[in-house]
Amino acid sequence: QVQFVESGGGLVQPGGSLRLSCAASGFTFSTSAMSWYRQAPGKERELVASISNGGASTNYVDSVKGRFTISRDNAKKTVYLQMNSLKPEDTAVYYCNPGSAWARNYWGQGTQVTVSS
């Protein structure tokens, strides 16, 4: 079955860094674009970054441009999110998902990122 397992979150001070990982299974990972989303308390889920199936093309929401980097390893069926210069407003639960219509009902448990001094 389709499964996403996110990891790498934690508590970090403002200005710090974290690297999130998402291991995917149950579908053809190498032919799927992948995205990272986040959801802060009381807010709707937000698309943060996307990467094409081969990794050549990436896109970011304006608020994270220049600070976050999405990448992927198709051999490991894993997508990553390197987060630098973290801000308190980055605090949220982070999820990965292809973002396609077929995947809209498949979500992992997410990984909590808390940015606080």
PDB file of C-alpha atoms in Angstrom:
ATOM      1  CA  GLN A   1       0.000   0.000   0.000  1.00  0.00           C
ATOM      2  CA  VAL A   2       1.021   3.609  -0.432  1.00  0.00           C
ATOM      3  CA  GLN A   3       2.990   4.809   2.569  1.00  0.00           C
ATOM      4  CA  PHE A   4       5.005   7.861   3.570  1.00  0.00           C
ATOM      5  CA  VAL A   5       7.258   7.898   6.625  1.00  0.00           C
ATOM      6  CA  GLU A   6       8.581  11.336   7.549  1.00  0.00           C
ATOM      7  CA  SER A   7      11.438  11.857  10.012  1.00  0.00           C
ATOM      8  CA  GLY A   8      14.086  14.335  11.078  1.00  0.00           C
ATOM      9  CA  GLY A   9      12.011  16.948  12.855  1.00  0.00           C
ATOM     10  CA  GLY A  10      12.737  18.356  16.275  1.00  0.00           C
ATOM     11  CA  LEU A  11      13.218  21.436  18.400  1.00  0.00           C
ATOM     12  CA  VAL A  12      15.713  23.954  17.052  1.00  0.00           C
ATOM     13  CA  GLN A  13      16.627  27.530  17.883  1.00  0.00           C
ATOM     14  CA  PRO A  14      15.963  30.339  15.396  1.00  0.00           C
ATOM     15  CA  GLY A  15      18.704  30.368  12.784  1.00  0.00           C
ATOM     16  CA  GLY A  16      19.298  26.651  13.135  1.00  0.00           C
ATOM     17  CA  SER A  17      19.024  23.848  10.593  1.00  0.00           C
ATOM     18  CA  LEU A  18      17.214  20.546  10.179  1.00  0.00           C
ATOM     19  CA  ARG A  19      17.136  17.917   7.452  1.00  0.00           C
ATOM     20  CA  LEU A  20      13.852  16.117   6.948  1.00  0.00           C
ATOM     21  CA  SER A  21      13.532  12.759   5.214  1.00  0.00           C
ATOM     22  CA  CYS A  22      10.524  11.006   3.753  1.00  0.00           C
ATOM     23  CA  ALA A  23      10.638   7.349   2.775  1.00  0.00           C
ATOM     24  CA  ALA A  24       7.947   6.418   0.249  1.00  0.00           C
ATOM     25  CA  SER A  25       6.602   3.038  -0.799  1.00  0.00           C
ATOM     26  CA  GLY A  26       3.703   1.439  -2.640  1.00  0.00           C
ATOM     27  CA  PHE A  27       3.974   3.358  -5.912  1.00  0.00           C
ATOM     28  CA  THR A  28       6.519   4.078  -8.655  1.00  0.00           C
ATOM     29  CA  PHE A  29       8.546   6.717  -6.867  1.00  0.00           C
ATOM     30  CA  SER A  30      10.929   7.461  -9.743  1.00  0.00           C
ATOM     31  CA  THR A  31       8.109   8.622 -12.031  1.00  0.00           C
ATOM     32  CA  SER A  32       6.374  10.824  -9.464  1.00  0.00           C
ATOM     33  CA  ALA A  33       7.030  14.426  -8.629  1.00  0.00           C
ATOM     34  CA  MET A  34       7.182  14.898  -4.875  1.00  0.00           C
ATOM     35  CA  SER A  35       6.359  17.754  -2.561  1.00  0.00           C
ATOM     36  CA  TRP A  36       6.758  18.783   1.045  1.00  0.00           C
ATOM     37  CA  TYR A  37       3.783  20.334   2.832  1.00  0.00           C
ATOM     38  CA  ARG A  38       3.424  21.781   6.301  1.00  0.00           C
ATOM     39  CA  GLN A  39       0.558  22.493   8.644  1.00  0.00           C
ATOM     40  CA  ALA A  40       0.806  24.874  11.566  1.00  0.00           C
ATOM     41  CA  PRO A  41      -1.715  24.825  14.426  1.00  0.00           C
ATOM     42  CA  GLY A  42      -4.981  26.416  13.374  1.00  0.00           C
ATOM     43  CA  LYS A  43      -3.864  26.797   9.770  1.00  0.00           C
ATOM     44  CA  GLU A  44      -4.487  24.903   6.549  1.00  0.00           C
ATOM     45  CA  ARG A  45      -1.886  22.630   5.043  1.00  0.00           C
ATOM     46  CA  GLU A  46       0.562  24.605   2.885  1.00  0.00           C
ATOM     47  CA  LEU A  47       2.699  23.501  -0.057  1.00  0.00           C
ATOM     48  CA  VAL A  48       6.318  24.284   0.781  1.00  0.00           C
ATOM     49  CA  ALA A  49       8.479  22.778  -1.976  1.00  0.00           C
ATOM     50  CA  SER A  50       8.215  20.480  -4.990  1.00  0.00           C
ATOM     51  CA  ILE A  51      10.672  18.490  -7.060  1.00  0.00           C
ATOM     52  CA  SER A  52      10.255  16.822 -10.436  1.00  0.00           C
ATOM     53  CA  ASN A  53      10.545  13.058 -10.827  1.00  0.00           C
ATOM     54  CA  GLY A  54      14.150  13.273 -11.991  1.00  0.00           C
ATOM     55  CA  GLY A  55      15.112  16.056  -9.606  1.00  0.00           C
ATOM     56  CA  ALA A  56      16.029  18.603 -12.260  1.00  0.00           C
ATOM     57  CA  SER A  57      13.222  21.033 -11.438  1.00  0.00           C
ATOM     58  CA  THR A  58      12.324  22.460  -8.039  1.00  0.00           C
ATOM     59  CA  ASN A  59       9.857  25.048  -6.775  1.00  0.00           C
ATOM     60  CA  TYR A  60       9.438  26.764  -3.423  1.00  0.00           C
ATOM     61  CA  VAL A  61       6.886  28.922  -1.670  1.00  0.00           C
ATOM     62  CA  ASP A  62       8.217  32.464  -1.408  1.00  0.00           C
ATOM     63  CA  SER A  63       8.582  32.327   2.370  1.00  0.00           C
ATOM     64  CA  VAL A  64      11.247  29.581   2.218  1.00  0.00           C
ATOM     65  CA  LYS A  65      13.143  30.503  -0.961  1.00  0.00           C
ATOM     66  CA  GLY A  66      16.866  30.707  -0.313  1.00  0.00           C
ATOM     67  CA  ARG A  67      16.548  28.860   3.002  1.00  0.00           C
ATOM     68  CA  PHE A  68      15.092  25.433   2.125  1.00  0.00           C
ATOM     69  CA  THR A  69      16.347  22.908  -0.428  1.00  0.00           C
ATOM     70  CA  ILE A  70      14.358  19.909  -1.652  1.00  0.00           C
ATOM     71  CA  SER A  71      16.171  16.893  -3.095  1.00  0.00           C
ATOM     72  CA  ARG A  72      15.513  13.225  -3.749  1.00  0.00           C
ATOM     73  CA  ASP A  73      17.209   9.856  -4.091  1.00  0.00           C
ATOM     74  CA  ASN A  74      15.190   7.654  -6.419  1.00  0.00           C
ATOM     75  CA  ALA A  75      17.244   4.572  -5.593  1.00  0.00           C
ATOM     76  CA  LYS A  76      16.253   4.953  -1.941  1.00  0.00           C
ATOM     77  CA  LYS A  77      12.713   6.161  -2.711  1.00  0.00           C
ATOM     78  CA  THR A  78      13.362   9.067  -0.380  1.00  0.00           C
ATOM     79  CA  VAL A  79      12.795  12.806  -0.608  1.00  0.00           C
ATOM     80  CA  TYR A  80      14.611  15.299   1.608  1.00  0.00           C
ATOM     81  CA  LEU A  81      14.096  18.846   2.802  1.00  0.00           C
ATOM     82  CA  GLN A  82      17.163  20.723   4.030  1.00  0.00           C
ATOM     83  CA  MET A  83      15.993  23.640   6.139  1.00  0.00           C
ATOM     84  CA  ASN A  84      18.441  26.397   7.066  1.00  0.00           C
ATOM     85  CA  SER A  85      18.029  29.744   8.817  1.00  0.00           C
ATOM     86  CA  LEU A  86      14.894  28.469  10.482  1.00  0.00           C
ATOM     87  CA  LYS A  87      12.371  30.976  11.823  1.00  0.00           C
ATOM     88  CA  PRO A  88       9.621  30.579  14.440  1.00  0.00           C
ATOM     89  CA  GLU A  89       7.056  30.835  11.649  1.00  0.00           C
ATOM     90  CA  ASP A  90       8.450  27.614  10.169  1.00  0.00           C
ATOM     91  CA  THR A  91       7.020  25.736  13.150  1.00  0.00           C
ATOM     92  CA  ALA A  92       4.607  23.112  11.824  1.00  0.00           C
ATOM     93  CA  VAL A  93       4.115  19.438  11.124  1.00  0.00           C
ATOM     94  CA  TYR A  94       5.825  18.602   7.827  1.00  0.00           C
ATOM     95  CA  TYR A  95       4.506  15.991   5.385  1.00  0.00           C
ATOM     96  CA  CYS A  96       5.577  14.651   2.017  1.00  0.00           C
ATOM     97  CA  ASN A  97       3.199  13.663  -0.771  1.00  0.00           C
ATOM     98  CA  PRO A  98       3.245  13.468  -4.569  1.00  0.00           C
ATOM     99  CA  GLY A  99       0.552  16.144  -4.668  1.00  0.00           C
ATOM    100  CA  SER A 100      -1.303  14.269  -7.388  1.00  0.00           C
ATOM    101  CA  ALA A 101      -5.035  13.617  -7.228  1.00  0.00           C
ATOM    102  CA  TRP A 102      -4.514   9.874  -6.675  1.00  0.00           C
ATOM    103  CA  ALA A 103      -2.408  10.562  -3.578  1.00  0.00           C
ATOM    104  CA  ARG A 104      -4.646  13.064  -1.840  1.00  0.00           C
ATOM    105  CA  ASN A 105      -5.936  10.513   0.667  1.00  0.00           C
ATOM    106  CA  TYR A 106      -2.496   9.125   1.522  1.00  0.00           C
ATOM    107  CA  TRP A 107      -0.643  11.005   4.210  1.00  0.00           C
ATOM    108  CA  GLY A 108       2.013   9.943   6.673  1.00  0.00           C
ATOM    109  CA  GLN A 109       2.166  10.855  10.336  1.00  0.00           C
ATOM    110  CA  GLY A 110       4.333  13.861   9.575  1.00  0.00           C
ATOM    111  CA  THR A 111       7.312  15.140  11.519  1.00  0.00           C
ATOM    112  CA  GLN A 112       7.076  18.020  13.983  1.00  0.00           C
ATOM    113  CA  VAL A 113       9.395  20.987  13.519  1.00  0.00           C
ATOM    114  CA  THR A 114       9.481  23.503  16.344  1.00  0.00           C
ATOM    115  CA  VAL A 115      11.591  26.646  16.070  1.00  0.00           C
ATOM    116  CA  SER A 116      11.899  28.374  19.401  1.00  0.00           C
ATOM    117  CA  SER A 117      14.483  29.898  21.721  1.00  0.00           C
TER     118      SER A 117
END
